[in-house]
């Protein structure tokens, strides 16, 4: 009987186990993860004020010639291109970011010109992206202007097939004018929107006066300029957001008291930033029906395409100004 051939097995892999203190390993791994979340997902870049998904949307639309002076394209086209070429993280997050950049009650200066239902101040979601269309707004043209002239660094996309910008040229001061918010690992930011004219005046002053202080610039930028309006109360908290980076902004609804033959009305035409209108109306209605204070009759939402109009009917002999102050304390008519 022939002998079986001898099989020689060579060791090709040696397991290496390194022994290190847990605190060193956790610190190193956590720092790597935190850096990725902060830089590549959650926190905007100070230079263009955009998160990666927003930057990729704007750049992709620019590359697709989906510009302000061209016809709109289906949002499904934009979402698919961004997801397949630059941002493989799911269509819902891309479409949400696209729609948000067009919502003028959330964004002071929209970067996207939207056609179709892009949601509402009542918290309604946008229509499905197969039904809606969009293009870059005229202002977005300033965000990408001269990007083809080596004005910014480029990097490879996720599969090394295309180049994408690390930051947009951003001739428009997007971070200050549109504000931003983001929550990352052990880090968060929230910057309110500001008026473009005031910001530009402050920039010009800073260019001409190299030693200008923050307080000097506050002579030009008086405070935030929220897209939905409202009244901002001057306070130390407001000043501190510019001097220290931390502070509190109190914003109230804009209202007037109208007297009619049979009753008085509190008419609200502007509401605080980020307030969902339908929830505000519900809060007011809840206070009316709880009968915790007398004099309130009913509330109606008479808002239309012209703007916000919430009407609160009060009894003829009621002190409408005191009722308004009461509702400010009990509802989202006053927020911070």
Coordinates of C-alpha atoms in Angstrom, one line a residue:
X1 CA 0.0 0.0 0.0
X2 CA 1.5 3.4 -1.0
X3 CA 2.3 5.9 1.6
X4 CA 0.2 9.0 1.9
X5 CA 2.1 12.1 0.9
X6 CA 3.3 14.1 3.9
X7 CA 1.3 17.3 4.2
X8 CA 3.4 20.2 5.4
X9 CA 1.4 23.0 7.0
X10 CA 3.2 26.3 7.3
X11 CA 2.1 28.8 9.9
X12 CA 1.2 31.9 7.9
X13 CA -0.4 33.9 10.7
X14 CA 0.6 34.6 14.2
X15 CA -1.8 36.1 16.6
X16 CA -0.5 39.2 18.3
X17 CA -2.0 40.2 21.5
X18 CA -0.9 43.5 23.0
X19 CA -1.5 44.3 26.6
X20 CA -2.2 47.9 27.3
X21 CA -4.0 49.8 30.0
X22 CA -7.8 50.1 29.3
X23 CA -7.7 53.8 29.9
X24 CA -5.1 54.2 27.1
X25 CA -7.1 52.1 24.6
X26 CA -10.4 53.7 25.4
X27 CA -8.9 57.2 25.1
X28 CA -7.3 56.5 21.7
X29 CA -10.3 54.7 20.2
X30 CA -12.8 57.2 21.6
X31 CA -10.8 60.2 20.3
X32 CA -10.7 58.6 16.8
X33 CA -14.5 58.1 16.8
X34 CA -15.2 61.5 18.2
X35 CA -13.0 63.2 15.6
X36 CA -14.9 61.4 12.8
X37 CA -18.3 62.4 14.2
X38 CA -17.3 66.0 14.8
X39 CA -15.5 66.6 11.4
X40 CA -17.4 64.3 9.0
X41 CA -21.0 64.3 10.2
X42 CA -22.4 66.5 13.0
X43 CA -20.5 69.9 13.3
X44 CA -20.4 72.4 10.5
X45 CA -17.1 73.8 9.2
X46 CA -16.6 77.4 10.3
X47 CA -15.4 78.4 6.8
X48 CA -18.6 77.7 4.9
X49 CA -21.0 77.0 7.7
X50 CA -22.1 73.7 6.2
X51 CA -22.2 70.1 7.4
X52 CA -20.7 67.5 5.0
X53 CA -24.2 66.4 3.8
X54 CA -25.2 70.0 3.0
X55 CA -21.9 70.7 1.3
X56 CA -22.2 67.6 -0.8
X57 CA -25.7 68.5 -1.8
X58 CA -24.7 72.0 -3.0
X59 CA -21.6 70.7 -4.8
X60 CA -23.5 67.9 -6.5
X61 CA -26.2 70.2 -7.7
X62 CA -23.5 72.6 -9.0
X63 CA -21.8 69.7 -10.9
X64 CA -25.2 68.7 -12.3
X65 CA -25.7 72.2 -13.6
X66 CA -28.8 72.4 -11.4
X67 CA -28.3 76.2 -11.0
X68 CA -30.6 79.1 -10.1
X69 CA -30.8 80.2 -13.8
X70 CA -31.6 76.7 -15.0
X71 CA -34.8 74.6 -14.9
X72 CA -35.4 72.7 -11.7
X73 CA -34.7 69.0 -11.5
X74 CA -36.4 66.2 -9.6
X75 CA -35.3 65.9 -6.0
X76 CA -35.0 62.2 -6.6
X77 CA -32.2 62.9 -9.1
X78 CA -30.3 65.0 -6.6
X79 CA -30.8 62.6 -3.7
X80 CA -29.7 59.7 -5.9
X81 CA -26.6 61.5 -7.2
X82 CA -25.5 62.6 -3.7
X83 CA -26.0 59.2 -2.2
X84 CA -24.3 57.3 -5.0
X85 CA -21.3 59.6 -5.5
X86 CA -20.6 61.5 -2.2
X87 CA -22.7 60.5 0.8
X88 CA -23.7 56.8 1.1
X89 CA -25.7 57.3 4.3
X90 CA -29.3 56.8 3.3
X91 CA -31.7 58.8 1.2
X92 CA -33.9 60.1 4.0
X93 CA -31.1 62.1 5.7
X94 CA -30.1 63.6 2.4
X95 CA -33.6 64.6 1.4
X96 CA -34.2 66.1 4.9
X97 CA -31.1 68.2 4.6
X98 CA -32.1 69.3 1.0
X99 CA -35.6 70.3 2.1
X100 CA -34.4 72.1 5.2
X101 CA -32.1 74.4 3.2
X102 CA -35.2 75.6 1.3
X103 CA -37.5 76.2 4.3
X104 CA -37.6 80.0 4.8
X105 CA -39.1 79.6 8.3
X106 CA -36.0 77.8 9.4
X107 CA -33.3 79.2 7.2
X108 CA -32.8 83.0 7.1
X109 CA -31.3 82.9 3.5
X110 CA -32.3 79.6 1.8
X111 CA -29.7 78.0 -0.3
X112 CA -32.2 75.8 -2.2
X113 CA -35.0 76.9 -4.5
X114 CA -37.7 74.3 -4.0
X115 CA -40.7 73.5 -6.2
X116 CA -43.5 71.6 -4.5
X117 CA -44.4 70.8 -0.9
X118 CA -41.3 71.3 1.3
X119 CA -43.1 71.0 4.6
X120 CA -44.6 73.7 6.7
X121 CA -44.2 75.7 9.9
X122 CA -46.8 73.4 11.4
X123 CA -44.3 70.6 11.4
X124 CA -45.6 68.9 8.2
X125 CA -43.1 66.7 6.4
X126 CA -42.1 67.5 2.8
X127 CA -43.7 65.5 0.0
X128 CA -41.8 62.5 -1.3
X129 CA -38.8 63.4 -3.4
X130 CA -40.3 61.8 -6.5
X131 CA -42.9 64.6 -6.5
X132 CA -40.7 67.6 -5.8
X133 CA -38.1 69.5 -7.7
X134 CA -35.3 71.9 -6.7
X135 CA -32.3 73.8 -7.8
X136 CA -29.6 76.0 -6.2
X137 CA -30.8 79.4 -5.1
X138 CA -29.1 82.5 -6.5
X139 CA -27.3 83.0 -3.2
X140 CA -25.8 79.5 -3.5
X141 CA -24.0 80.7 -6.6
X142 CA -21.8 82.7 -4.2
X143 CA -21.1 79.6 -2.2
X144 CA -19.6 77.8 -5.2
X145 CA -18.3 80.7 -7.2
X146 CA -14.7 80.1 -8.6
X147 CA -14.6 76.6 -7.2
X148 CA -13.2 75.4 -10.5
X149 CA -10.2 77.8 -10.2
X150 CA -8.4 75.8 -7.4
X151 CA -9.7 78.1 -4.7
X152 CA -10.3 75.2 -2.2
X153 CA -8.7 71.8 -1.5
X154 CA -10.3 68.7 -3.0
X155 CA -10.3 65.2 -1.7
X156 CA -11.4 61.8 -3.0
X157 CA -14.9 60.6 -2.3
X158 CA -15.8 57.5 -0.3
X159 CA -14.9 55.1 -3.2
X160 CA -12.0 57.1 -4.6
X161 CA -13.7 57.7 -8.0
X162 CA -14.6 61.4 -7.8
X163 CA -13.2 64.5 -6.2
X164 CA -15.2 66.6 -3.7
X165 CA -14.3 69.9 -1.9
X166 CA -13.2 69.9 1.7
X167 CA -14.9 73.2 2.0
X168 CA -16.8 75.5 -0.4
X169 CA -15.3 78.9 -1.4
X170 CA -18.3 80.6 0.3
X171 CA -18.2 84.3 -0.7
X172 CA -21.4 84.5 1.3
X173 CA -20.9 84.5 5.1
X174 CA -23.2 81.5 5.6
X175 CA -22.2 80.5 9.1
X176 CA -23.2 83.9 10.6
X177 CA -26.1 84.7 8.3
X178 CA -27.9 81.3 8.4
X179 CA -26.6 80.1 11.7
X180 CA -26.2 76.4 12.5
X181 CA -26.6 73.7 15.1
X182 CA -25.1 70.4 15.7
X183 CA -24.6 67.8 18.4
X184 CA -21.5 65.5 18.3
X185 CA -19.5 63.5 20.8
X186 CA -19.0 65.7 23.9
X187 CA -19.5 68.7 21.7
X188 CA -22.4 70.8 20.6
X189 CA -22.9 74.1 18.8
X190 CA -25.8 76.5 18.2
X191 CA -25.3 79.7 16.3
X192 CA -28.4 81.9 15.5
X193 CA -28.9 83.5 12.1
X194 CA -28.1 87.2 11.6
X195 CA -28.9 90.0 9.1
X196 CA -26.7 89.9 6.0
X197 CA -26.4 93.7 5.8
X198 CA -25.3 94.0 9.5
X199 CA -22.8 91.2 9.1
X200 CA -21.3 92.7 5.9
X201 CA -21.0 96.1 7.6
X202 CA -19.2 94.4 10.6
X203 CA -16.9 92.6 8.2
X204 CA -15.9 95.8 6.4
X205 CA -15.3 97.6 9.7
X206 CA -13.1 94.7 10.8
X207 CA -11.1 94.8 7.6
X208 CA -10.5 98.5 8.0
X209 CA -9.8 98.4 11.7
X210 CA -7.4 95.5 12.5
X211 CA -7.7 96.0 16.3
X212 CA -11.5 96.1 16.4
X213 CA -12.9 94.3 19.4
X214 CA -16.1 92.2 19.7
X215 CA -17.8 95.1 21.4
X216 CA -16.9 97.3 18.5
X217 CA -18.5 94.9 16.1
X218 CA -21.7 94.7 18.2
X219 CA -22.4 98.3 17.2
X220 CA -23.2 96.8 13.8
X221 CA -24.6 93.4 14.7
X222 CA -27.2 94.2 17.3
X223 CA -28.3 90.6 17.7
X224 CA -29.8 87.6 15.8
X225 CA -32.2 88.0 12.9
X226 CA -34.6 85.1 13.0
X227 CA -36.5 84.1 9.8
X228 CA -39.8 84.0 11.5
X229 CA -39.5 87.3 13.1
X230 CA -40.4 87.8 16.8
X231 CA -39.1 90.2 19.4
X232 CA -35.6 89.7 20.9
X233 CA -35.1 91.1 24.5
X234 CA -31.8 92.8 25.1
X235 CA -30.0 91.2 28.1
X236 CA -26.6 90.2 29.4
X237 CA -27.4 86.7 28.1
X238 CA -27.7 88.1 24.6
X239 CA -24.4 90.0 24.9
X240 CA -22.6 86.9 26.3
X241 CA -23.3 84.8 23.3
X242 CA -20.9 87.1 21.4
X243 CA -18.4 87.7 24.2
X244 CA -18.1 84.2 25.7
X245 CA -19.9 81.9 23.2
X246 CA -22.4 81.0 25.8
X247 CA -25.6 82.8 26.6
X248 CA -29.4 82.9 26.4
X249 CA -31.6 84.6 23.9
X250 CA -35.2 85.4 24.9
X251 CA -37.6 85.7 21.9
X252 CA -41.3 86.5 22.2
X253 CA -44.1 86.5 19.6
X254 CA -45.1 89.8 18.1
X255 CA -48.7 90.6 19.0
X256 CA -51.1 93.5 19.0
X257 CA -54.4 94.1 20.8
X258 CA -57.4 95.0 18.5
X259 CA -60.6 96.3 20.0
X260 CA -63.9 95.5 18.2
X261 CA -67.5 96.4 19.1
X262 CA -68.2 93.1 20.9
X263 CA -64.8 91.9 22.1
X264 CA -61.0 92.3 22.2
X265 CA -58.6 90.3 20.1
X266 CA -54.9 89.5 20.5
X267 CA -53.5 89.1 17.0
X268 CA -50.2 87.3 16.7
X269 CA -48.3 87.9 13.5
X270 CA -44.8 86.6 14.4
X271 CA -43.8 83.6 16.6
X272 CA -40.4 82.6 18.1
X273 CA -37.8 80.8 16.1
X274 CA -38.3 77.0 15.9
X275 CA -41.8 77.2 17.4
X276 CA -44.2 74.8 15.7
X277 CA -47.3 76.9 15.0
X278 CA -49.9 74.2 15.4
X279 CA -48.5 73.2 18.7
X280 CA -48.5 76.8 19.9
X281 CA -52.2 77.1 19.0
X282 CA -52.9 73.9 20.9
X283 CA -51.1 75.2 24.0
X284 CA -53.2 78.4 23.9
X285 CA -56.4 76.4 23.4
X286 CA -55.5 74.2 26.3
X287 CA -55.1 77.2 28.6
X288 CA -58.5 78.6 27.4
X289 CA -60.3 75.3 28.2
X290 CA -58.6 74.8 31.5
X291 CA -60.3 78.0 32.7
X292 CA -57.2 78.8 34.8
X293 CA -57.8 82.4 33.9
X294 CA -61.0 84.2 33.0
X295 CA -61.4 86.4 30.0
X296 CA -60.2 84.1 27.2
X297 CA -62.8 82.9 24.7
X298 CA -61.2 81.1 21.8
X299 CA -58.2 80.9 19.5
X300 CA -58.1 80.6 15.7
X301 CA -55.3 80.0 13.3
X302 CA -56.1 82.3 10.4
X303 CA -52.6 82.0 8.8
X304 CA -52.4 81.8 5.0
X305 CA -49.8 82.3 2.2
X306 CA -49.5 86.0 3.2
X307 CA -48.1 85.1 6.7
X308 CA -48.9 84.1 10.2
X309 CA -52.1 85.3 11.9
X310 CA -53.2 83.7 15.2
X311 CA -56.3 85.4 16.7
X312 CA -57.2 85.1 20.4
X313 CA -60.7 86.4 21.3
X314 CA -61.0 88.0 24.7
X315 CA -64.1 89.3 26.6
X316 CA -64.9 92.9 26.0
X317 CA -64.2 93.9 29.6
X318 CA -61.1 91.7 30.0
X319 CA -57.6 93.2 30.4
X320 CA -56.2 91.8 27.2
X321 CA -52.6 93.0 27.9
X322 CA -52.5 91.0 31.2
X323 CA -54.0 88.0 29.4
X324 CA -51.2 88.2 26.8
X325 CA -48.6 88.3 29.5
X326 CA -50.2 85.3 31.1
X327 CA -50.1 83.3 27.9
X328 CA -46.4 84.4 27.4
X329 CA -45.5 82.6 30.6
X330 CA -47.7 79.5 30.0
X331 CA -47.0 78.8 26.3
X332 CA -44.3 79.0 23.7
X333 CA -45.2 82.6 22.9
X334 CA -42.0 83.3 24.8
X335 CA -39.1 81.0 24.4
X336 CA -35.3 81.0 24.9

